[in-house]
mmCIF file of C-alpha atoms in Angstrom:
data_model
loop_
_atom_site.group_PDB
_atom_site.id
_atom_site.type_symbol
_atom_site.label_atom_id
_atom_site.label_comp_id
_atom_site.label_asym_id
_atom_site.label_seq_id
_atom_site.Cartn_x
_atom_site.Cartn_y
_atom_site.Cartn_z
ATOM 1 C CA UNK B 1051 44.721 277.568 -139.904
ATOM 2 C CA UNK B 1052 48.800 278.000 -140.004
ATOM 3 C CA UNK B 1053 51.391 277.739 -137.845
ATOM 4 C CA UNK B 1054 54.365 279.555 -136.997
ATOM 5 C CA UNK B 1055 55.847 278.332 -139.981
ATOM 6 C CA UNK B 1056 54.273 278.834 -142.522
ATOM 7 C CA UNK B 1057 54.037 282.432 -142.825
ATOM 8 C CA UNK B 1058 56.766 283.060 -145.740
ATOM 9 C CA UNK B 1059 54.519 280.204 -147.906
ATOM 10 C CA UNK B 1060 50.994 281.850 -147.401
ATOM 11 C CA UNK B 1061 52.244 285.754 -148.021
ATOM 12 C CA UNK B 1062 53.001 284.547 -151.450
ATOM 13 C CA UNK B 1063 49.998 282.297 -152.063
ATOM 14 C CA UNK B 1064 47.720 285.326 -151.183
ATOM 15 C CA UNK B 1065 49.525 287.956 -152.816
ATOM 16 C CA UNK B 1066 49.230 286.237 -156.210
ATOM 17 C CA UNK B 1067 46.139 285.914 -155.422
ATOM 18 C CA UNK B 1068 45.323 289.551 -155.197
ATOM 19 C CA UNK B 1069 47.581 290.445 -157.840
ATOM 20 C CA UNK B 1070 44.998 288.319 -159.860
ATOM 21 C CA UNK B 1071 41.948 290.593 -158.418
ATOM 22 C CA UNK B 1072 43.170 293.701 -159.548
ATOM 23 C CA UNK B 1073 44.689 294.358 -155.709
ATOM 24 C CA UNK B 1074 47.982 294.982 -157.294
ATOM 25 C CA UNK B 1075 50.039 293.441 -154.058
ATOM 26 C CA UNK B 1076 53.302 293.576 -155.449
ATOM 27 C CA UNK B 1077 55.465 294.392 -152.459
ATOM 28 C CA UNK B 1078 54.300 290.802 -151.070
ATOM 29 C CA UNK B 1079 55.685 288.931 -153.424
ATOM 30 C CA UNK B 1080 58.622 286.584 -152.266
ATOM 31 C CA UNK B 1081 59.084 288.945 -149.148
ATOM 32 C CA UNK B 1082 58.776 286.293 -146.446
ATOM 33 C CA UNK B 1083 60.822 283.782 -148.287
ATOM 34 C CA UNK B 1084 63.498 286.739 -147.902
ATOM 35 C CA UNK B 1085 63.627 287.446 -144.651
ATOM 36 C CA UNK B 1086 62.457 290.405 -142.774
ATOM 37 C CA UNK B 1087 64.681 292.692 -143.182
ATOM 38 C CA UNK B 1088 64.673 292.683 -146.797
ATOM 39 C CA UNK B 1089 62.740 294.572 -149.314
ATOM 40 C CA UNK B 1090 62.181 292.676 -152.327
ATOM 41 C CA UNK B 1091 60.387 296.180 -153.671
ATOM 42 C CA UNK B 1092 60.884 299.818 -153.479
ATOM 43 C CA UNK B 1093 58.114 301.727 -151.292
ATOM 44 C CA UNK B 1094 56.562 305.255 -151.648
ATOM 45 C CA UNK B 1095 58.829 307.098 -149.887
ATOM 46 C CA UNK B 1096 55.950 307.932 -147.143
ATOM 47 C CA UNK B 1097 55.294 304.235 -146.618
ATOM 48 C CA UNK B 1098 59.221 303.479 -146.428
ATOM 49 C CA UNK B 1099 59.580 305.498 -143.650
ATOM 50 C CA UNK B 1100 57.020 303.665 -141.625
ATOM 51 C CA UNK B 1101 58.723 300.544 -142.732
ATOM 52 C CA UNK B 1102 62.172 301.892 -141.726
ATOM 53 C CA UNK B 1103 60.802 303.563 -138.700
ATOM 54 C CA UNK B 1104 59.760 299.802 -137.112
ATOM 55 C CA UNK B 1105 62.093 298.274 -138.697
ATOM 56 C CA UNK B 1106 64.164 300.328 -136.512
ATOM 57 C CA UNK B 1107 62.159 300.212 -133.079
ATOM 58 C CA UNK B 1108 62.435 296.222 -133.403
ATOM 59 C CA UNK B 1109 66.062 296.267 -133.560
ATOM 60 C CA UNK B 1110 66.597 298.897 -131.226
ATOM 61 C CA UNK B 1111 64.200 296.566 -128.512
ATOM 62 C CA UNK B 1112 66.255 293.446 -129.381
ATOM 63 C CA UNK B 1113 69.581 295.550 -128.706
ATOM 64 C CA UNK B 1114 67.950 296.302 -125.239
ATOM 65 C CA UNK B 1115 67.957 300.236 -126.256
ATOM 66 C CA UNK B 1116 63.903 300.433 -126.203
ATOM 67 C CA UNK B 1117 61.430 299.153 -123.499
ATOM 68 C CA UNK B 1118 61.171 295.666 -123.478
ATOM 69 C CA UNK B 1119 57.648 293.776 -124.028
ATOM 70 C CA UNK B 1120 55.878 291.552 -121.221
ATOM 71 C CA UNK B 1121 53.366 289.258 -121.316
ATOM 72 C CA UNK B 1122 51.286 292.243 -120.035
ATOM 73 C CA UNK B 1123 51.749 293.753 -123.440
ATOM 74 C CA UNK B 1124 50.399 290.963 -125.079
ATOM 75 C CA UNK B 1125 46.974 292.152 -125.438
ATOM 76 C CA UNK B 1126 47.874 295.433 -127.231
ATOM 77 C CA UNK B 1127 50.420 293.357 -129.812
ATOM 78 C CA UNK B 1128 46.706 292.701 -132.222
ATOM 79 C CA UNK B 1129 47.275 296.477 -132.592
ATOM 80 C CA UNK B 1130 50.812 296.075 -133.618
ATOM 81 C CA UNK B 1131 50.456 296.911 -137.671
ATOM 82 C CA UNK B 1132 48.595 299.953 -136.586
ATOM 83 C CA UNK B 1133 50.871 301.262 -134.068
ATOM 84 C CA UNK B 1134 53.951 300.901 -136.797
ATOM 85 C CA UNK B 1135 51.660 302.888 -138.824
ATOM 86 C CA UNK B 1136 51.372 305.679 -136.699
ATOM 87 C CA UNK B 1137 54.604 305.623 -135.508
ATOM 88 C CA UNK B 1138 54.996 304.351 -131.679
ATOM 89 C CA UNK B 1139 55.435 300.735 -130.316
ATOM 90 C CA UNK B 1140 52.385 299.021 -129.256
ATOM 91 C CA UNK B 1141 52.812 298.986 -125.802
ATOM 92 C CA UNK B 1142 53.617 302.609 -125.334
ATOM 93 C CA UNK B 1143 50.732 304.576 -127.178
ATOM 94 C CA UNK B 1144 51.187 307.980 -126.501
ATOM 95 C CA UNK B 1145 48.543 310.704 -124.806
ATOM 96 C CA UNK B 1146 47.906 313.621 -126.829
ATOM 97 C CA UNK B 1147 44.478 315.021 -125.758
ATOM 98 C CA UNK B 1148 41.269 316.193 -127.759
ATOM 99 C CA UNK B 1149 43.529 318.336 -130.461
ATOM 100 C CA UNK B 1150 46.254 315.317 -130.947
ATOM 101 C CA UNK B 1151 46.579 313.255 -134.265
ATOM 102 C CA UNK B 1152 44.775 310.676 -132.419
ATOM 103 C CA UNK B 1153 41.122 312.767 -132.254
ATOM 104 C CA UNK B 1154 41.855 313.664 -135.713
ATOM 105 C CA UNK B 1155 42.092 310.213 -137.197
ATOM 106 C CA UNK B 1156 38.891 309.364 -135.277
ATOM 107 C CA UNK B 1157 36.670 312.205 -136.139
ATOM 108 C CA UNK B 1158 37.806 311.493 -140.061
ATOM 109 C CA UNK B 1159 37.738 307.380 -139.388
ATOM 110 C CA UNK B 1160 35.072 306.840 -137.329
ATOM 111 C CA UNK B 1161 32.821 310.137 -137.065
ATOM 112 C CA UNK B 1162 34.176 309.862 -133.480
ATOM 113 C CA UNK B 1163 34.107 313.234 -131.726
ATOM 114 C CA UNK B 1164 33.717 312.497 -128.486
ATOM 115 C CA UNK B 1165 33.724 309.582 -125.378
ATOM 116 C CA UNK B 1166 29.840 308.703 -126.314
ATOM 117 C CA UNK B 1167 30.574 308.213 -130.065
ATOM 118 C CA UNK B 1168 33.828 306.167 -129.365
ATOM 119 C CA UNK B 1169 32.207 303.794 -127.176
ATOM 120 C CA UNK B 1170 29.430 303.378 -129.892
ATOM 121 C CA UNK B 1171 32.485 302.236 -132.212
ATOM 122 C CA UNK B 1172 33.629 299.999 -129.459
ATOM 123 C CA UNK B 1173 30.191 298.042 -128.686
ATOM 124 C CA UNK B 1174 29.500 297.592 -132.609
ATOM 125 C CA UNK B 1175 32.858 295.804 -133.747
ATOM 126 C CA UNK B 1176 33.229 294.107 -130.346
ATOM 127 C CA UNK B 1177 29.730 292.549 -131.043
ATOM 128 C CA UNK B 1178 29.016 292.752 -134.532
ATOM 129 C CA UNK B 1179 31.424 294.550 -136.914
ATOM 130 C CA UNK B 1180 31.959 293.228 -140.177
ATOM 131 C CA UNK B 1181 32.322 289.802 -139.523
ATOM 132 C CA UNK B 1182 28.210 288.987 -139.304
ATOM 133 C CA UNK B 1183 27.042 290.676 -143.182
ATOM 134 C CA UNK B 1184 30.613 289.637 -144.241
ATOM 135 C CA UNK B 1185 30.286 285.972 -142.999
ATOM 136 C CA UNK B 1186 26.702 285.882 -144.475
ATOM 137 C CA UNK B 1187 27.713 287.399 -147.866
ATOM 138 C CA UNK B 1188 30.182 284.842 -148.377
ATOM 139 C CA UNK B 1189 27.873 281.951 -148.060
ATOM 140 C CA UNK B 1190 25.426 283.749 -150.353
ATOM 141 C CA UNK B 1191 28.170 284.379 -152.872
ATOM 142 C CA UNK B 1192 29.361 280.615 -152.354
ATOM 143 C CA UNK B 1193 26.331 278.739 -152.138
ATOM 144 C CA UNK B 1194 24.680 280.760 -155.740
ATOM 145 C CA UNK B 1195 24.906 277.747 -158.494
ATOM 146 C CA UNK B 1196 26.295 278.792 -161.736
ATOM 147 C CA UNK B 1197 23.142 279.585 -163.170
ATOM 148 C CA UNK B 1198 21.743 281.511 -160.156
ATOM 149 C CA UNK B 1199 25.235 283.648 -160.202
ATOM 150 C CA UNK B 1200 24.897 284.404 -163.845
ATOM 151 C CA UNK B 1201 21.262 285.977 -163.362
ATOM 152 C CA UNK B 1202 22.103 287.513 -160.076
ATOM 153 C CA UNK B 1203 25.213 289.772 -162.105
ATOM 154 C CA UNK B 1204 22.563 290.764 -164.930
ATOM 155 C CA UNK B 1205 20.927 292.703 -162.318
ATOM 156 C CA UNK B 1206 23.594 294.949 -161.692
ATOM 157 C CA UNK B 1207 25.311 294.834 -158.405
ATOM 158 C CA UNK B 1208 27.458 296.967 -157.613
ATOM 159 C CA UNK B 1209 30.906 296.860 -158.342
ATOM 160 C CA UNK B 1210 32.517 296.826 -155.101
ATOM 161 C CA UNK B 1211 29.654 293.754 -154.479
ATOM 162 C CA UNK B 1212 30.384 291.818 -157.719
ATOM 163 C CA UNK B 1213 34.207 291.758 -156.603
ATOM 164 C CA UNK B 1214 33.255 290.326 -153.936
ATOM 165 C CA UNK B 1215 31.737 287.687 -154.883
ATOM 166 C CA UNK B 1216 34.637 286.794 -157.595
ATOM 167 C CA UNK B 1217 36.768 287.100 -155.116
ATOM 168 C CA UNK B 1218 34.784 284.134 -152.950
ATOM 169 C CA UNK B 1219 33.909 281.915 -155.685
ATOM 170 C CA UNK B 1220 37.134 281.641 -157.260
ATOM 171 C CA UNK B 1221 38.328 281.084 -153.571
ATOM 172 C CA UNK B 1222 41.449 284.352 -154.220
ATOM 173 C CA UNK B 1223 43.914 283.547 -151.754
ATOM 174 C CA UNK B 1224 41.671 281.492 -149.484
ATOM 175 C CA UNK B 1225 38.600 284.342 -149.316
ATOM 176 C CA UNK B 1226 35.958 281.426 -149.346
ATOM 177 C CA UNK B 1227 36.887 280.602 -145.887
ATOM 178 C CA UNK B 1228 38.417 284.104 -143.967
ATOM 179 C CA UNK B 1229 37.217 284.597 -140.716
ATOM 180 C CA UNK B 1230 36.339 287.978 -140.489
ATOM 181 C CA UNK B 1231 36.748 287.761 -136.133
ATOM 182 C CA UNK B 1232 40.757 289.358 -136.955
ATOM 183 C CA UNK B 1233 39.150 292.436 -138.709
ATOM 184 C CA UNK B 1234 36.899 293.390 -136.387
ATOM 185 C CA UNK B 1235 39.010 293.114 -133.013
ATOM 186 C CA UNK B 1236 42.139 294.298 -134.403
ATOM 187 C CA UNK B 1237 40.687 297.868 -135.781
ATOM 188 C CA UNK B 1238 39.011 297.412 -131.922
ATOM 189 C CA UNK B 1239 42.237 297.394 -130.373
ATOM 190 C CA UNK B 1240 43.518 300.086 -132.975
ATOM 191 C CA UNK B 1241 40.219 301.790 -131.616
ATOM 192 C CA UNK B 1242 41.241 301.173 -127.934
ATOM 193 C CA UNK B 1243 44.529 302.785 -128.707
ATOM 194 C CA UNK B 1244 43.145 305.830 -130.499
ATOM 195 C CA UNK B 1245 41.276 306.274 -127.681
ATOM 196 C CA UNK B 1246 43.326 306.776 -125.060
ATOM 197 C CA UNK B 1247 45.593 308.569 -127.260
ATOM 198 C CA UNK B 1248 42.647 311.298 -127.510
ATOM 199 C CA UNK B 1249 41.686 311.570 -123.697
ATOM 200 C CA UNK B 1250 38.615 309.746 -124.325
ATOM 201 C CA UNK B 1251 39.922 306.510 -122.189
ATOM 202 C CA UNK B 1252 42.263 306.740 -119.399
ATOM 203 C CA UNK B 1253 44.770 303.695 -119.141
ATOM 204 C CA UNK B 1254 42.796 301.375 -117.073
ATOM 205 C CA UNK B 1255 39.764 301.288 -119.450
ATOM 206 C CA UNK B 1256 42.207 301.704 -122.419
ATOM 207 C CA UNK B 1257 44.267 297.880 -120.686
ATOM 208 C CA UNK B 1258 41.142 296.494 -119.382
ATOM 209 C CA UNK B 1259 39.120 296.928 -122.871
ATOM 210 C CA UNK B 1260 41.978 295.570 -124.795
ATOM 211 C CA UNK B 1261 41.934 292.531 -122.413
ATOM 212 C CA UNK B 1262 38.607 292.039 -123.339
ATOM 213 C CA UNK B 1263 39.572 290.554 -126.921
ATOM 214 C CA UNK B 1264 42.628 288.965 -126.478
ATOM 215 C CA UNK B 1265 41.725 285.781 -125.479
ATOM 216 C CA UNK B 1266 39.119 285.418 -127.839
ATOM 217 C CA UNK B 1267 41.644 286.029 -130.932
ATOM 218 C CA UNK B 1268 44.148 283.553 -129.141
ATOM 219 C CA UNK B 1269 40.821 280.446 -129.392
ATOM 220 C CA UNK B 1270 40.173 281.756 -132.703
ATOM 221 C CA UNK B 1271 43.343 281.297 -134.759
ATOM 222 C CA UNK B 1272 46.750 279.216 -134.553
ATOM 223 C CA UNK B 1273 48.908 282.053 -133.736
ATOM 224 C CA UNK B 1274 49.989 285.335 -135.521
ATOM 225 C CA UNK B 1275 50.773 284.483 -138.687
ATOM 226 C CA UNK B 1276 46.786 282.944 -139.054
ATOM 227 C CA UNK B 1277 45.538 286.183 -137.219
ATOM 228 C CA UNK B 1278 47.591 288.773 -139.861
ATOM 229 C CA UNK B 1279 46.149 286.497 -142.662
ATOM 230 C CA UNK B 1280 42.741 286.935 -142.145
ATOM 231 C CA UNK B 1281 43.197 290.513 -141.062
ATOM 232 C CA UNK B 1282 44.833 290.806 -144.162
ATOM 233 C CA UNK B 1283 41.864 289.424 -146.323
ATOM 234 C CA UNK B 1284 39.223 290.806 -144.171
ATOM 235 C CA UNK B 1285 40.589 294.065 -145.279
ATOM 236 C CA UNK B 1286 41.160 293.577 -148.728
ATOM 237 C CA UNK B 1287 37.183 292.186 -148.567
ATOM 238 C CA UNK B 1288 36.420 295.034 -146.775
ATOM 239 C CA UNK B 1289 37.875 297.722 -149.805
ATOM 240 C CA UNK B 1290 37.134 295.245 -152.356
ATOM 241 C CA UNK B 1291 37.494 296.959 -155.876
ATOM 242 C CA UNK B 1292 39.237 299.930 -154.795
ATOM 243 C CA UNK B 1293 42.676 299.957 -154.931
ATOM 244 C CA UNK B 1294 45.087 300.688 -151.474
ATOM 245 C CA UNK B 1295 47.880 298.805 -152.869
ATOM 246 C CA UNK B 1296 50.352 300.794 -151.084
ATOM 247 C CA UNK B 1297 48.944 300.558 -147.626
ATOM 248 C CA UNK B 1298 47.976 297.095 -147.881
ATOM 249 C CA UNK B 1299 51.630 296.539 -149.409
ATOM 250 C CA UNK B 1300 52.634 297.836 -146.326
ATOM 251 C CA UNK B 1301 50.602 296.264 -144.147
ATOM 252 C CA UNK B 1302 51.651 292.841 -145.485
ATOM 253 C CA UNK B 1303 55.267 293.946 -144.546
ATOM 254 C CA UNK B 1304 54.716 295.363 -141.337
ATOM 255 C CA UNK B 1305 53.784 291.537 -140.484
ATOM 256 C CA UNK B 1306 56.199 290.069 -141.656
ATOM 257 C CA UNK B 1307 58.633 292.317 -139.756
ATOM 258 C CA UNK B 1308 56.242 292.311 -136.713
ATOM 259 C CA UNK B 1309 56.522 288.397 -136.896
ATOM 260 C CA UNK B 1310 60.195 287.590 -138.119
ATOM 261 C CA UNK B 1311 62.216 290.108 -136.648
ATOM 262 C CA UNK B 1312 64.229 290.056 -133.180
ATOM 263 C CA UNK B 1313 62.745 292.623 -131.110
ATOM 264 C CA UNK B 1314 59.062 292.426 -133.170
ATOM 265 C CA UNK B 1315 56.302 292.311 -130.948
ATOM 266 C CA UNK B 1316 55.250 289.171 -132.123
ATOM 267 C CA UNK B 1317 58.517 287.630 -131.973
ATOM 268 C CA UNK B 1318 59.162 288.276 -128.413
ATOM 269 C CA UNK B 1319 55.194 287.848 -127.507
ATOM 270 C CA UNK B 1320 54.758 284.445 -128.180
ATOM 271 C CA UNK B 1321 50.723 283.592 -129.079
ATOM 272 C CA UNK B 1322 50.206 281.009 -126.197
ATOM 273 C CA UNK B 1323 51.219 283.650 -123.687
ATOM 274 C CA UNK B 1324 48.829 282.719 -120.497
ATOM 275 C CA UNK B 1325 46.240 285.318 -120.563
ATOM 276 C CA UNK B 1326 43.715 286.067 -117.956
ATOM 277 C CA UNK B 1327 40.194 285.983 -119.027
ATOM 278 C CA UNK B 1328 38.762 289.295 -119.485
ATOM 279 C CA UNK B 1329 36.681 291.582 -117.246
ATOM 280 C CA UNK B 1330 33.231 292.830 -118.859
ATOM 281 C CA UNK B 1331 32.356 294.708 -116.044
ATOM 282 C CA UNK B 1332 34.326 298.334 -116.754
ATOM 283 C CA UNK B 1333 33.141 298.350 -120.891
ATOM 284 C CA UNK B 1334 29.393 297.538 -120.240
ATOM 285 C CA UNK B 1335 29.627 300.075 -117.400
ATOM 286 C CA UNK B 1336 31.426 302.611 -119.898
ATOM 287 C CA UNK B 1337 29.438 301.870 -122.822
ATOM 288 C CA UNK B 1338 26.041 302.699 -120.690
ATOM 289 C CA UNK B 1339 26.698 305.906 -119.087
ATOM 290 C CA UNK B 1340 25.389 307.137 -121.999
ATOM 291 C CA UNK B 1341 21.285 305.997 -122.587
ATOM 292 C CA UNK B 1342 21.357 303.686 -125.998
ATOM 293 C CA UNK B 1343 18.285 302.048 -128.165
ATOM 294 C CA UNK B 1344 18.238 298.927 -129.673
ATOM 295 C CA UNK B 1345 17.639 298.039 -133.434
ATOM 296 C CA UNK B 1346 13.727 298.471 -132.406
ATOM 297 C CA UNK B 1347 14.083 302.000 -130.681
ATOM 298 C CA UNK B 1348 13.873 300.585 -127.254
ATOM 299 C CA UNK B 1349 16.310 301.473 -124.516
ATOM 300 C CA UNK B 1350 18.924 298.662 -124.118
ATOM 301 C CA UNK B 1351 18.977 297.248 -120.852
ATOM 302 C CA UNK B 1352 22.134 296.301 -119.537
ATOM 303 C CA UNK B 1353 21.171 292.502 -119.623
ATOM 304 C CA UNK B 1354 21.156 292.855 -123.033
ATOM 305 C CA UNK B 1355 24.872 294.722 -123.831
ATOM 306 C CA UNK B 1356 25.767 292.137 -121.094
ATOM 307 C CA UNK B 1357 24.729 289.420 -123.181
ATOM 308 C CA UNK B 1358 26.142 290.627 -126.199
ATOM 309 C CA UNK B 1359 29.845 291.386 -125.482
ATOM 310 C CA UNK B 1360 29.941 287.707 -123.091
ATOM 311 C CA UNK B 1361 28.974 286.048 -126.599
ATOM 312 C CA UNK B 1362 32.319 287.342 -127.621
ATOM 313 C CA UNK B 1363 34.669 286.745 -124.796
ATOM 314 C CA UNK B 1364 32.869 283.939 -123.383
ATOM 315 C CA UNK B 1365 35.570 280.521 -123.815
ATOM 316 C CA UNK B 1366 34.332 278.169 -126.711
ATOM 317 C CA UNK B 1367 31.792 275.367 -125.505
ATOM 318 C CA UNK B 1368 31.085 277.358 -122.380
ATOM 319 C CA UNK B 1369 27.735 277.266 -121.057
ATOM 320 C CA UNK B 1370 24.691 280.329 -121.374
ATOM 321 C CA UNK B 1371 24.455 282.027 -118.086
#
């Protein structure tokens, strides 16, 4: 894991790395090393706007022009790439109804049309995601011997599987060992966000669900710096041999700035903000208003989605109850 300080040094290290896998990460290179609020590359002009855009809302919040952040705002700041994405600061998401921008990007995202299907979304990277195949693929990519690896590519994966695996055994930019935890429950507070944004969450589900997975990113990494880097990989796992150079570009900027930059949210938020523990009790109620089956077909009691989501919020070394 890193600390604080060592952001400028990894953003390189993995960027090379990528360049090396065909991700094509040249807006990382030397960035951090350059300070935030220089560009060692030119953008698209689509993705310099975003760039300029919170660029903009962090220096307007460090000038005092822009609502300030609180440690209440700290569990929405995981969500802080995507909200500079879309173009508001992470701790004012705006409401836009079942026609907004928001129920657009989750119908074409998520094949989310509606409250039922979002809290689907919800339960599955909350308890699952990518992180358990992901975490298992790994090991089975690192653990092959040479001669195992050789026969296992003569039978044809495919493509996006055989990067992959590269990308783990030559150990790109630390992919041997990414914990896949960041990917998961930052696109679940991105989900969160979209959420409300639609109508499909009002704000007190939308803080309280958000709540739920803060403190469990805050045990699992050093700070922000170690949570953007394995979002980072876990993404660039995740589209493996296609290429998104431009958003993930981007995305490497966007925290940088988000980290480095007076009036970034996590500047001002620092990562061992106090947080209260989170409340289970509105999601597993939300989730089961609609009927749900397990893997098996059977109805899932709510024991059972109980039992799941306190696996994931549950402090480290805590006891089964």
């Amino acid at each position: 894991m890193l600390d604080t300080g060592s952001f400028p040094g990894w953003l390189e290290g993995v960027a090379f790395a990528m360049i090396a896998l065909g991700g094509s990460v040249v807006a990382w290179l030397r960035y951090g090393s350059r300070g935030a609020t220089e560009k060692s590359v030119e953008f698209l002009p689509w993705s310099d706007r975003i760039y300029r855009a919170a660029r903009g809302e962090y220096t307007a919040r460090a000038r005092g022009q822009v609502a300030a952040l609180t440690a209440a705002d700290w569990p929405y700041a995981p969500g802080a790439l995507y909200a500079a994405y879309y173009g508001y600061p992470c701790n004012a998401v705006p409401v836009e109804g079942p026609e907004g921008e928001g129920a657009r990007m989750l119908a074409r995202d998520w094949s989310v049309g509606n409250r039922a299907d979002l809290l689907a979304v919800l339960y599955r990277l909350l308890t699952r995601g990518h992180r358990v195949p992901y975490t298992a693929d790994c090991r089975f990519y690192a653990d092959m011997s040479e001669v195992d690896y050789r026969r296992w590519v003569h039978t044809g994966p495919d493509p996006a599987e055989l990067w992959r695996a590269n990308a783990v055994r030559t150990n790109a930019g630390g992919m041997r060992h990414v914990h896949f935890l960041a990917w998961d429950l930052v696109r679940f507070v991105n989900v969160v966000c979209l959420g409300y944004r639609a109508g499909y969450l009002n704000r007190k589900e939308a803080d309280s669900f958000v709540g739920l997975v803060a403190p469990p990113l805050q045990w699992a990494y050093a700070g922000w710096p170690d949570l953007w880097e394995n979002f980072l990989l876990g993404r660039r796992f995740w589209f493996a041999n296609r290429d998104d150079s431009e958003v993930t570009a981007l995305f490497s900027h966007l925290a940088t700035l988000a980290v480095r930059t007076p009036g970034g949210p996590c500047k001002v938020l620092k990562w061992d903000t106090p947080l209260a523990d989170g409340d289970p009790a509105a999601f597993i109620a939300a989730y089961r208003e609609v009927p749900r089956l397990d893997e098996n077909g059977q109805p899932l009691s709510a024991e059972a989605v109980a039992s799941a989501v306190l696996d994931v919020i549950r402090p480290p070394g805590s006891a089964r109850v």
